[in-house]
Amino acid sequence: VGSTSIRDRYARVRSHSEALAAPLSAEDQTVQSMPDVSPTKWHRAHVTWFFETFVLAGRPWYQVFDPAFGYLFNSYYEAVGPRHPRPARGLVTRPGVAEVAAYRSHVDDAMSRLLEDELEETMRCLVELGMHHEQQHQELLLMDIKHVFSCNSLLPMYAPAAPHPRPGAAGSSTGWSGSEGGVMEIGHEGDGFCFDNESPRHSVLLAPFEIARGVVTNGDWLAFVADGGYRRAELWLSDGWYAVNGEGWEAPLYWRGDDSGRWSEFTLSGLQPLDPDRPVSHVSYYEADAFARWAGTRLPTEAEWETAAADGDLNQAFGEVWQWTASAYLPYPGFRAAPGAVGEYNGKFMVNQHVLRGSSCLTPEGHERVTYRNFFPPSARWACSGVRLARDPA
Amino acid sequence: VGSTSIRDRYARVRSHSEALAAPLSAEDQTVQSMPDVSPTKWHRAHVTWFFETFVLAGRPWYQVFDPAFGYLFNSYYEAVGPRHPRPARGLVTRPGVAEVAAYRSHVDDAMSRLLEDELEETMRCLVELGMHHEQQHQELLLMDIKHVFSCNSLLPMYAPAAPHPRPGAAGSSTGWSGSEGGVMEIGHEGDGFCFDNESPRHSVLLAPFEIARGVVTNGDWLAFVADGGYRRAELWLSDGWYAVNGEGWEAPLYWRGDDSGRWSEFTLSGLQPLDPDRPVSHVSYYEADAFARWAGTRLPTEAEWETAAADGDLNQAFGEVWQWTASAYLPYPGFRAAPGAVGEYNGKFMVNQHVLRGSSCLTPEGHERVTYRNFFPPSARWACSGVRLARDPA
Amino acid sequence: VGSTSIRDRYARVRSHSEALAAPLSAEDQTVQSMPDVSPTKWHRAHVTWFFETFVLAGRPWYQVFDPAFGYLFNSYYEAVGPRHPRPARGLVTRPGVAEVAAYRSHVDDAMSRLLEDELEETMRCLVELGMHHEQQHQELLLMDIKHVFSCNSLLPMYAPAAPHPRPGAAGSSTGWSGSEGGVMEIGHEGDGFCFDNESPRHSVLLAPFEIARGVVTNGDWLAFVADGGYRRAELWLSDGWYAVNGEGWEAPLYWRGDDSGRWSEFTLSGLQPLDPDRPVSHVSYYEADAFARWAGTRLPTEAEWETAAADGDLNQAFGEVWQWTASAYLPYPGFRAAPGAVGEYNGKFMVNQHVLRGSSCLTPEGHERVTYRNFFPPSARWACSGVRLARDPA
Amino acid sequence: VGSTSIRDRYARVRSHSEALAAPLSAEDQTVQSMPDVSPTKWHRAHVTWFFETFVLAGRPWYQVFDPAFGYLFNSYYEAVGPRHPRPARGLVTRPGVAEVAAYRSHVDDAMSRLLEDELEETMRCLVELGMHHEQQHQELLLMDIKHVFSCNSLLPMYAPAAPHPRPGAAGSSTGWSGSEGGVMEIGHEGDGFCFDNESPRHSVLLAPFEIARGVVTNGDWLAFVADGGYRRAELWLSDGWYAVNGEGWEAPLYWRGDDSGRWSEFTLSGLQPLDPDRPVSHVSYYEADAFARWAGTRLPTEAEWETAAADGDLNQAFGEVWQWTASAYLPYPGFRAAPGAVGEYNGKFMVNQHVLRGSSCLTPEGHERVTYRNFFPPSARWACSGVRLARDPA
């Protein structure tokens, strides 16, 4: 990345979003299938609004594209003002995709002009944040459209060769890596970009542990299902058992069984036969935790994951499936949110969620870090979330 | 109508639907703003499915366009099979508007071929029913897109000169027409088309009554609002009072008040200053009933309405606003639903609704009859529904 | 009734309420099992509040028992003031049964003093209304405690010989009574008491009809169940079909099937083997309507019922099960609610309900009239409601 | 405790429950005001069921009191079998309080016989667990009846001198205690009783911290309210802000404001003027967290709390209000739930909750420990929960 100018990187991030939206019709880009999901065109507009609001607004030469967009495309920044209710994002038919494209061009032109000159540090950081923010929404865009399509009985295809978790190298998913534990460091350090929730770097005390080299596969999960995993209360957290029964869970979110007991998996390339060698994905924390208990193991803490990953002990750490950890999403000791509206980016979500580590096949290239802390509520299944096991040494 | 061939009439009805959808983008046509509302493209496809299913299906020369559409575009015909859940109609992004247009063309071609020859009576009746069915959906299409747009803070415009209730002729909304009552006939007779719920024609016994020549205006309604109409429990049915408080009703559905107490009205042509001379519209049965009580009057029964309208005693009976009646929507004595799936058309909805009479500015030309029975639940406000008063002679 | 003084009748009505509550413990009298149900002690206090508020309050010599009771025991009289929310009636543990008994005594003493002297007409009418009101709550008390007990897996018994619908005389439930129809009178006339909704007496025009002499039995209903009655959409109103599926209805409310397919019925005397000769009870309007359709018949209108009953053509008209009619609960032509708070007694409920005629085994003696109009929402099943069929002559 | 026999201690715990229930009428003991709350008589029966099921059942000489009670009074032990739904505990009127008292006597007699002899270790542990379990329900009983009474507009009193948080000694609530941090031990050790979630004792690494000597008072909280604490989004976690707006929170759960802006507090002794020197209580984790942010501080972790408490650095640690910590309720490293049904006691709730430390004025004597881990969801307010602050050294 080093030698690439921020202007080039900006252009690259922005055009990647457009490439991701390209296979989607105007209709596809408009719909919201549940409150957690946002329409594609909302994602495209919201990440643009981020640059307009935090970087461009207030510059004398910048003309706001449409003042009404501030209300429509603010996600959750209370400090910026009121906003369109989240569950109603799918009701906004206008602006349409063409106008959203015009909005993007308008902001891109202004950003391009801005980035011709050296920026002062604060501004440069906000542009950097905006690019990483857009990358997060690139993953959300794919997660969300997958969910939208899954609600359509025709099970449409996003693209014939869309991203999907790949099998590990032979044997990669077996075996354990051991650690002696002790006082170790986690959290981000150095000059590179990180989100505020990755800092400050700090010491933690770990007991000896073992962590699986690979992630849990569909084949492993089939054994769990066959063994009554979704019908045995003793394997589940109480809230998880409530979800199993209330939601009727019998398998990961996108598995579909046929009458003869064969499983398929709905993917961005449509319905596919379930491949037992691929990582299991789209499971909740509750399911990950129950699976680990069934297997006589447990989930790793985020500190265990990070120290093992930093040591290079993990296969499939990145680019396949996010890996649930046993750690609740809480501030690191000494954490301090940034002042102002961007301080709402991460800190205010630090309750009722669990941390996931690594990255997934939907994560854009260059967006992964060993210190990265992703987070979702324990019931969430629409992220590309899987499982890596850990255990205490015998 | 007489001399126009059914083939021409079919073509005219079908192209009118397309004309109504023409101002709407692909995004506009996809969204569902509440369970009662259907997306424009769903309306366009569903009315097509009706012809395909009830008229074309099973003919050896007819090739079903896409077998999956039966599931997606069946509305409520249990006898035809399972169907996509109504509240999830807005989640179907594919087929898109282009494919829906192709579906329409495919069916239109087949219908055109079919209608070249004389049809046997049963089939001719089904084609006739299908055309009237499509006309009903033309009104629904406009009601529904109005609701969709009303959920968008930008308050978009369907068309600059979209239909909207017009003021009556000077003095038309004042005065009463009296009737001596007695045994009178209501219900459809003769050879013309009617829905099954308009028959059989039968005798009713009416007490003497007076019915208003015109309909209630926005100006009348402003007086009701100003007199605390929405805050006085004694004016309301118990279920109505519950709705007022639960839903926070303070005015008709599309009225918008500004800080200075001026009212505007959201219309298919965008936000407009409230015109006191136009008929009030988008009020529920509960509101209509409360208004009548406040005015020291009552709502007419459907028999009172029909006999007065048949005598030509009513102004603004048609083409402005549907008029709530005091009559629950129940079968006429001797009513018998048609056998088979089309028997589900009307009969199974005969509970928990009230009858509206007349027609509205959204009703397509030629779709109105003095015996027509429209119906909605008493809480419904998204139809173009207004109020005509009645009273007992002094 | 004629020669009994109002004072004696008052005492008799009041003591009957206490007799009905006598088998119930303090715990039994406190609980509310759904919003429609009220606790026994609430019934006992509310009917007392009615006399206190509408008859005693304001008399210089009368000391209000506890001013806070006005809030707790007002049911739905908006004109009287705010009140405890209906769904929370079961949260009020104090006043307890002993204090409610003291409240009743206090009001009875005052009423007894008041009734020593001749009352002026308006007051006499209110006392009369209060007594009929208390009788209505006597039936509700039994309906409600039956529902409360049905939520307890121990299925407790109210009393070993509690009221329950009895089989008709041999042959009583078969055969039809025919009527020529014509202009006939319905509604209350004469000096006796009636509720305002039974008036004014007025003419109706009836087509010829036939009405069943007896009511539908459990045995009849077993045949409906066995014939897939609860699984065949074509038999049901749309809202009814929604209820069947949403609520999982497979039989009347209190039927309980065992593994071997034998049915029992939960009664106020506990669980009893289902007796095929007794009237079916605790069915909703939706079920009654579906049963009638299945049987190739229909429900009678309330005018058909009343004219046939007035002619003495009906067996089991009173004292077994209320009989659903096809008539929506609407005001009679010329109906006018009483002025003031008691005008809220009936009129404001005239929407979204259907009329039931006759009376049930839970109705107190002397509370039945051929013009009596009971009413419940079409989904209600906790009343002792059954079915009488009608049909059009061949 | 040492020299007191387990038989005596059993008798003392059991009679304390009865003493707590003594001021409550049969009606009071029957009602459930929300799903989290259980009726008093349910508590009395459930703790009895615990001894019957885990200690007495299966002994040849023990006669089960009523086999149906297993279904009614199992709380959440999946391994023991199906059970009455939690939100419907308030619908069970029978068994009544007298039968529950008989149940308690029956089990007490059997336990008394059992405890005459030396028990084997496993059984002794289960009896010990049962006693601590009953003590937990003693606190729940008081929390729950307070909530029940708070739903009654009469605001009844449990007892004139009921437990309520007391002001600290002069100056006790001011000042900070500092810690150098480092590797420290937390968790239970030794022979005394502890719940499984307090073990194993293990090392943690703490950064230097300061922790408040006293707890936050009503006076402190009044300043927070006056400063717009409940109206400033920037102070709140996102889920907390949602709760504030969705639930309409403006003050702690039992504060009641009058028209002149004076605050009272509903207590087990009825409504009392708010005492600014007493600890604030009945606040959620969300409120505690927002208060800490407003004060420029943070909540302590449970390890910070425990190490400071073990060092004797905290005033008001026990007997006033539970103190929310920043720690999610998660298993300690190496935690292992007990085998069998009692393994469900704690472990399965380790998600979506936060830890509270200390004890409250409602906690029975002898039930407190420096290692005790109480836990509630972050939105819960009906526990006697307050706030102790912490901060990072300057």
PDB file of N, CA and C in Angstrom, chain C residues 156-215:
ATOM      1  N   PRO C 156     -58.402 -27.609  37.436  1.00  0.00           N
ATOM      2  CA  PRO C 156     -59.205 -27.638  38.651  1.00  0.00           C
ATOM      3  C   PRO C 156     -60.699 -27.562  38.359  1.00  0.00           C
ATOM      4  N   MET C 157     -61.483 -27.878  39.363  1.00  0.00           N
ATOM      5  CA  MET C 157     -62.927 -27.930  39.254  1.00  0.00           C
ATOM      6  C   MET C 157     -63.509 -26.734  40.000  1.00  0.00           C
ATOM      7  N   TYR C 158     -64.469 -26.075  39.378  1.00  0.00           N
ATOM      8  CA  TYR C 158     -65.172 -24.986  40.060  1.00  0.00           C
ATOM      9  C   TYR C 158     -66.161 -25.573  41.064  1.00  0.00           C
ATOM     10  N   ALA C 159     -66.947 -26.536  40.621  1.00  0.00           N
ATOM     11  CA  ALA C 159     -67.914 -27.188  41.506  1.00  0.00           C
ATOM     12  C   ALA C 159     -68.315 -28.494  40.846  1.00  0.00           C
ATOM     13  N   PRO C 160     -68.603 -29.501  41.650  1.00  0.00           N
ATOM     14  CA  PRO C 160     -68.900 -30.824  41.071  1.00  0.00           C
ATOM     15  C   PRO C 160     -70.122 -30.794  40.159  1.00  0.00           C
ATOM     16  N   ALA C 161     -71.086 -29.947  40.482  1.00  0.00           N
ATOM     17  CA  ALA C 161     -72.301 -29.948  39.664  1.00  0.00           C
ATOM     18  C   ALA C 161     -72.499 -28.578  39.008  1.00  0.00           C
ATOM     19  N   ALA C 162     -71.452 -28.088  38.434  1.00  0.00           N
ATOM     20  CA  ALA C 162     -71.511 -26.750  37.829  1.00  0.00           C
ATOM     21  C   ALA C 162     -72.340 -26.784  36.548  1.00  0.00           C
ATOM     22  N   PRO C 163     -72.890 -25.628  36.145  1.00  0.00           N
ATOM     23  CA  PRO C 163     -73.710 -25.598  34.929  1.00  0.00           C
ATOM     24  C   PRO C 163     -72.950 -26.044  33.694  1.00  0.00           C
ATOM     25  N   HIS C 164     -73.644 -26.735  32.822  1.00  0.00           N
ATOM     26  CA  HIS C 164     -73.056 -27.253  31.591  1.00  0.00           C
ATOM     27  C   HIS C 164     -74.216 -27.503  30.627  1.00  0.00           C
ATOM     28  N   PRO C 165     -74.044 -27.275  29.335  1.00  0.00           N
ATOM     29  CA  PRO C 165     -75.170 -27.471  28.408  1.00  0.00           C
ATOM     30  C   PRO C 165     -75.708 -28.894  28.501  1.00  0.00           C
ATOM     31  N   ARG C 166     -77.035 -29.007  28.495  1.00  0.00           N
ATOM     32  CA  ARG C 166     -77.671 -30.345  28.602  1.00  0.00           C
ATOM     33  C   ARG C 166     -78.166 -30.816  27.239  1.00  0.00           C
ATOM     34  N   PRO C 167     -78.209 -32.120  27.051  1.00  0.00           N
ATOM     35  CA  PRO C 167     -78.766 -32.646  25.796  1.00  0.00           C
ATOM     36  C   PRO C 167     -80.215 -32.208  25.658  1.00  0.00           C
ATOM     37  N   GLY C 168     -80.641 -31.990  24.432  1.00  0.00           N
ATOM     38  CA  GLY C 168     -82.050 -31.687  24.207  1.00  0.00           C
ATOM     39  C   GLY C 168     -82.889 -32.937  24.431  1.00  0.00           C
ATOM     40  N   ALA C 169     -84.205 -32.730  24.477  1.00  0.00           N
ATOM     41  CA  ALA C 169     -85.096 -33.878  24.563  1.00  0.00           C
ATOM     42  C   ALA C 169     -84.896 -34.722  23.308  1.00  0.00           C
ATOM     43  N   ALA C 170     -85.234 -35.984  23.388  1.00  0.00           N
ATOM     44  CA  ALA C 170     -85.021 -36.886  22.251  1.00  0.00           C
ATOM     45  C   ALA C 170     -85.578 -36.247  20.979  1.00  0.00           C
ATOM     46  N   GLY C 171     -84.785 -36.169  19.983  1.00  0.00           N
ATOM     47  CA  GLY C 171     -85.269 -35.633  18.711  1.00  0.00           C
ATOM     48  C   GLY C 171     -85.319 -34.122  18.655  1.00  0.00           C
ATOM     49  N   SER C 172     -85.036 -33.472  19.757  1.00  0.00           N
ATOM     50  CA  SER C 172     -85.226 -32.019  19.769  1.00  0.00           C
ATOM     51  C   SER C 172     -84.270 -31.295  18.832  1.00  0.00           C
ATOM     52  N   SER C 173     -83.136 -31.925  18.550  1.00  0.00           N
ATOM     53  CA  SER C 173     -82.153 -31.187  17.758  1.00  0.00           C
ATOM     54  C   SER C 173     -82.309 -31.474  16.263  1.00  0.00           C
ATOM     55  N   THR C 174     -83.331 -32.166  15.906  1.00  0.00           N
ATOM     56  CA  THR C 174     -83.516 -32.466  14.482  1.00  0.00           C
ATOM     57  C   THR C 174     -84.752 -31.750  13.966  1.00  0.00           C
ATOM     58  N   GLY C 175     -84.805 -31.602  12.688  1.00  0.00           N
ATOM     59  CA  GLY C 175     -85.992 -31.023  12.068  1.00  0.00           C
ATOM     60  C   GLY C 175     -85.882 -29.528  11.910  1.00  0.00           C
ATOM     61  N   TRP C 176     -86.668 -29.015  11.005  1.00  0.00           N
ATOM     62  CA  TRP C 176     -86.613 -27.609  10.634  1.00  0.00           C
ATOM     63  C   TRP C 176     -87.987 -26.990  10.818  1.00  0.00           C
ATOM     64  N   SER C 177     -87.989 -25.752  11.157  1.00  0.00           N
ATOM     65  CA  SER C 177     -89.219 -24.980  11.236  1.00  0.00           C
ATOM     66  C   SER C 177     -89.206 -23.980  10.089  1.00  0.00           C
ATOM     67  N   GLY C 178     -90.287 -23.952   9.312  1.00  0.00           N
ATOM     68  CA  GLY C 178     -90.317 -23.064   8.157  1.00  0.00           C
ATOM     69  C   GLY C 178     -91.053 -21.762   8.450  1.00  0.00           C
ATOM     70  N   SER C 179     -90.662 -20.717   7.756  1.00  0.00           N
ATOM     71  CA  SER C 179     -91.371 -19.439   7.878  1.00  0.00           C
ATOM     72  C   SER C 179     -91.588 -18.878   6.488  1.00  0.00           C
ATOM     73  N   GLU C 180     -92.740 -18.271   6.301  1.00  0.00           N
ATOM     74  CA  GLU C 180     -93.058 -17.668   4.995  1.00  0.00           C
ATOM     75  C   GLU C 180     -92.349 -16.344   4.793  1.00  0.00           C
ATOM     76  N   GLY C 181     -91.769 -15.807   5.872  1.00  0.00           N
ATOM     77  CA  GLY C 181     -91.165 -14.490   5.756  1.00  0.00           C
ATOM     78  C   GLY C 181     -92.206 -13.400   5.656  1.00  0.00           C
ATOM     79  N   GLY C 182     -91.815 -12.274   5.056  1.00  0.00           N
ATOM     80  CA  GLY C 182     -92.709 -11.132   4.969  1.00  0.00           C
ATOM     81  C   GLY C 182     -92.265 -10.030   5.912  1.00  0.00           C
ATOM     82  N   VAL C 183     -93.058  -8.992   6.025  1.00  0.00           N
ATOM     83  CA  VAL C 183     -92.720  -7.882   6.922  1.00  0.00           C
ATOM     84  C   VAL C 183     -93.093  -8.282   8.341  1.00  0.00           C
ATOM     85  N   MET C 184     -92.100  -8.268   9.214  1.00  0.00           N
ATOM     86  CA  MET C 184     -92.319  -8.716  10.581  1.00  0.00           C
ATOM     87  C   MET C 184     -91.676  -7.716  11.533  1.00  0.00           C
ATOM     88  N   GLU C 185     -92.072  -7.845  12.783  1.00  0.00           N
ATOM     89  CA  GLU C 185     -91.562  -6.906  13.785  1.00  0.00           C
ATOM     90  C   GLU C 185     -90.511  -7.584  14.654  1.00  0.00           C
ATOM     91  N   ILE C 186     -89.443  -6.863  14.944  1.00  0.00           N
ATOM     92  CA  ILE C 186     -88.502  -7.352  15.959  1.00  0.00           C
ATOM     93  C   ILE C 186     -88.113  -6.193  16.869  1.00  0.00           C
ATOM     94  N   GLY C 187     -87.533  -6.554  17.991  1.00  0.00           N
ATOM     95  CA  GLY C 187     -87.121  -5.553  18.968  1.00  0.00           C
ATOM     96  C   GLY C 187     -88.096  -5.515  20.128  1.00  0.00           C
ATOM     97  N   HIS C 188     -87.667  -4.894  21.183  1.00  0.00           N
ATOM     98  CA  HIS C 188     -88.409  -4.948  22.433  1.00  0.00           C
ATOM     99  C   HIS C 188     -89.599  -3.997  22.427  1.00  0.00           C
ATOM    100  N   GLU C 189     -90.669  -4.451  23.066  1.00  0.00           N
ATOM    101  CA  GLU C 189     -91.797  -3.540  23.281  1.00  0.00           C
ATOM    102  C   GLU C 189     -92.383  -3.822  24.662  1.00  0.00           C
ATOM    103  N   GLY C 190     -93.142  -2.871  25.125  1.00  0.00           N
ATOM    104  CA  GLY C 190     -93.805  -3.077  26.407  1.00  0.00           C
ATOM    105  C   GLY C 190     -93.037  -2.434  27.536  1.00  0.00           C
ATOM    106  N   ASP C 191     -93.492  -2.702  28.768  1.00  0.00           N
ATOM    107  CA  ASP C 191     -92.982  -1.999  29.933  1.00  0.00           C
ATOM    108  C   ASP C 191     -91.771  -2.660  30.562  1.00  0.00           C
ATOM    109  N   GLY C 192     -91.552  -3.905  30.245  1.00  0.00           N
ATOM    110  CA  GLY C 192     -90.473  -4.626  30.913  1.00  0.00           C
ATOM    111  C   GLY C 192     -89.115  -4.028  30.584  1.00  0.00           C
ATOM    112  N   PHE C 193     -88.141  -4.485  31.349  1.00  0.00           N
ATOM    113  CA  PHE C 193     -86.790  -3.991  31.130  1.00  0.00           C
ATOM    114  C   PHE C 193     -86.218  -4.510  29.813  1.00  0.00           C
ATOM    115  N   CYS C 194     -85.486  -3.666  29.155  1.00  0.00           N
ATOM    116  CA  CYS C 194     -84.602  -4.151  28.082  1.00  0.00           C
ATOM    117  C   CYS C 194     -83.391  -3.253  28.008  1.00  0.00           C
ATOM    118  N   PHE C 195     -82.305  -3.771  27.410  1.00  0.00           N
ATOM    119  CA  PHE C 195     -81.155  -2.911  27.144  1.00  0.00           C
ATOM    120  C   PHE C 195     -81.475  -2.010  25.963  1.00  0.00           C
ATOM    121  N   ASP C 196     -80.805  -0.898  25.889  1.00  0.00           N
ATOM    122  CA  ASP C 196     -81.114   0.070  24.828  1.00  0.00           C
ATOM    123  C   ASP C 196     -80.901  -0.523  23.431  1.00  0.00           C
ATOM    124  N   ASN C 197     -79.989  -1.496  23.301  1.00  0.00           N
ATOM    125  CA  ASN C 197     -79.708  -2.027  21.963  1.00  0.00           C
ATOM    126  C   ASN C 197     -80.833  -2.899  21.401  1.00  0.00           C
ATOM    127  N   GLU C 198     -81.838  -3.215  22.236  1.00  0.00           N
ATOM    128  CA  GLU C 198     -82.971  -4.027  21.774  1.00  0.00           C
ATOM    129  C   GLU C 198     -84.084  -3.162  21.183  1.00  0.00           C
ATOM    130  N   SER C 199     -83.882  -1.875  21.179  1.00  0.00           N
ATOM    131  CA  SER C 199     -84.936  -0.975  20.708  1.00  0.00           C
ATOM    132  C   SER C 199     -84.397  -0.058  19.623  1.00  0.00           C
ATOM    133  N   PRO C 200     -85.223   0.604  18.865  1.00  0.00           N
ATOM    134  CA  PRO C 200     -86.677   0.503  18.923  1.00  0.00           C
ATOM    135  C   PRO C 200     -87.187  -0.742  18.175  1.00  0.00           C
ATOM    136  N   ARG C 201     -88.342  -1.178  18.595  1.00  0.00           N
ATOM    137  CA  ARG C 201     -89.010  -2.226  17.829  1.00  0.00           C
ATOM    138  C   ARG C 201     -89.273  -1.675  16.427  1.00  0.00           C
ATOM    139  N   HIS C 202     -89.104  -2.510  15.439  1.00  0.00           N
ATOM    140  CA  HIS C 202     -89.186  -2.012  14.067  1.00  0.00           C
ATOM    141  C   HIS C 202     -89.494  -3.162  13.117  1.00  0.00           C
ATOM    142  N   SER C 203     -89.881  -2.792  11.906  1.00  0.00           N
ATOM    143  CA  SER C 203     -90.250  -3.796  10.909  1.00  0.00           C
ATOM    144  C   SER C 203     -89.036  -4.233  10.114  1.00  0.00           C
ATOM    145  N   VAL C 204     -89.017  -5.499   9.791  1.00  0.00           N
ATOM    146  CA  VAL C 204     -87.995  -6.025   8.889  1.00  0.00           C
ATOM    147  C   VAL C 204     -88.704  -6.865   7.834  1.00  0.00           C
ATOM    148  N   LEU C 205     -88.059  -6.973   6.690  1.00  0.00           N
ATOM    149  CA  LEU C 205     -88.629  -7.784   5.611  1.00  0.00           C
ATOM    150  C   LEU C 205     -87.815  -9.064   5.498  1.00  0.00           C
ATOM    151  N   LEU C 206     -88.455 -10.184   5.718  1.00  0.00           N
ATOM    152  CA  LEU C 206     -87.732 -11.453   5.654  1.00  0.00           C
ATOM    153  C   LEU C 206     -88.191 -12.270   4.457  1.00  0.00           C
ATOM    154  N   ALA C 207     -87.230 -12.873   3.764  1.00  0.00           N
ATOM    155  CA  ALA C 207     -87.557 -13.871   2.752  1.00  0.00           C
ATOM    156  C   ALA C 207     -87.932 -15.171   3.472  1.00  0.00           C
ATOM    157  N   PRO C 208     -88.621 -16.058   2.791  1.00  0.00           N
ATOM    158  CA  PRO C 208     -88.943 -17.336   3.423  1.00  0.00           C
ATOM    159  C   PRO C 208     -87.660 -18.035   3.881  1.00  0.00           C
ATOM    160  N   PHE C 209     -87.734 -18.688   5.014  1.00  0.00           N
ATOM    161  CA  PHE C 209     -86.540 -19.368   5.524  1.00  0.00           C
ATOM    162  C   PHE C 209     -86.942 -20.578   6.356  1.00  0.00           C
ATOM    163  N   GLU C 210     -85.951 -21.428   6.603  1.00  0.00           N
ATOM    164  CA  GLU C 210     -86.132 -22.538   7.526  1.00  0.00           C
ATOM    165  C   GLU C 210     -85.049 -22.450   8.586  1.00  0.00           C
ATOM    166  N   ILE C 211     -85.437 -22.751   9.805  1.00  0.00           N
ATOM    167  CA  ILE C 211     -84.489 -22.657  10.911  1.00  0.00           C
ATOM    168  C   ILE C 211     -84.564 -23.954  11.710  1.00  0.00           C
ATOM    169  N   ALA C 212     -83.391 -24.429  12.126  1.00  0.00           N
ATOM    170  CA  ALA C 212     -83.342 -25.719  12.821  1.00  0.00           C
ATOM    171  C   ALA C 212     -84.048 -25.621  14.161  1.00  0.00           C
ATOM    172  N   ARG C 213     -84.779 -26.665  14.502  1.00  0.00           N
ATOM    173  CA  ARG C 213     -85.474 -26.665  15.792  1.00  0.00           C
ATOM    174  C   ARG C 213     -84.481 -26.797  16.956  1.00  0.00           C
ATOM    175  N   GLY C 214     -83.412 -27.516  16.731  1.00  0.00           N
ATOM    176  CA  GLY C 214     -82.451 -27.719  17.804  1.00  0.00           C
ATOM    177  C   GLY C 214     -81.088 -27.129  17.445  1.00  0.00           C
ATOM    178  N   VAL C 215     -80.170 -27.257  18.373  1.00  0.00           N
ATOM    179  CA  VAL C 215     -78.835 -26.720  18.138  1.00  0.00           C
ATOM    180  C   VAL C 215     -77.881 -27.840  17.745  1.00  0.00           C
TER     181      VAL C 215
END
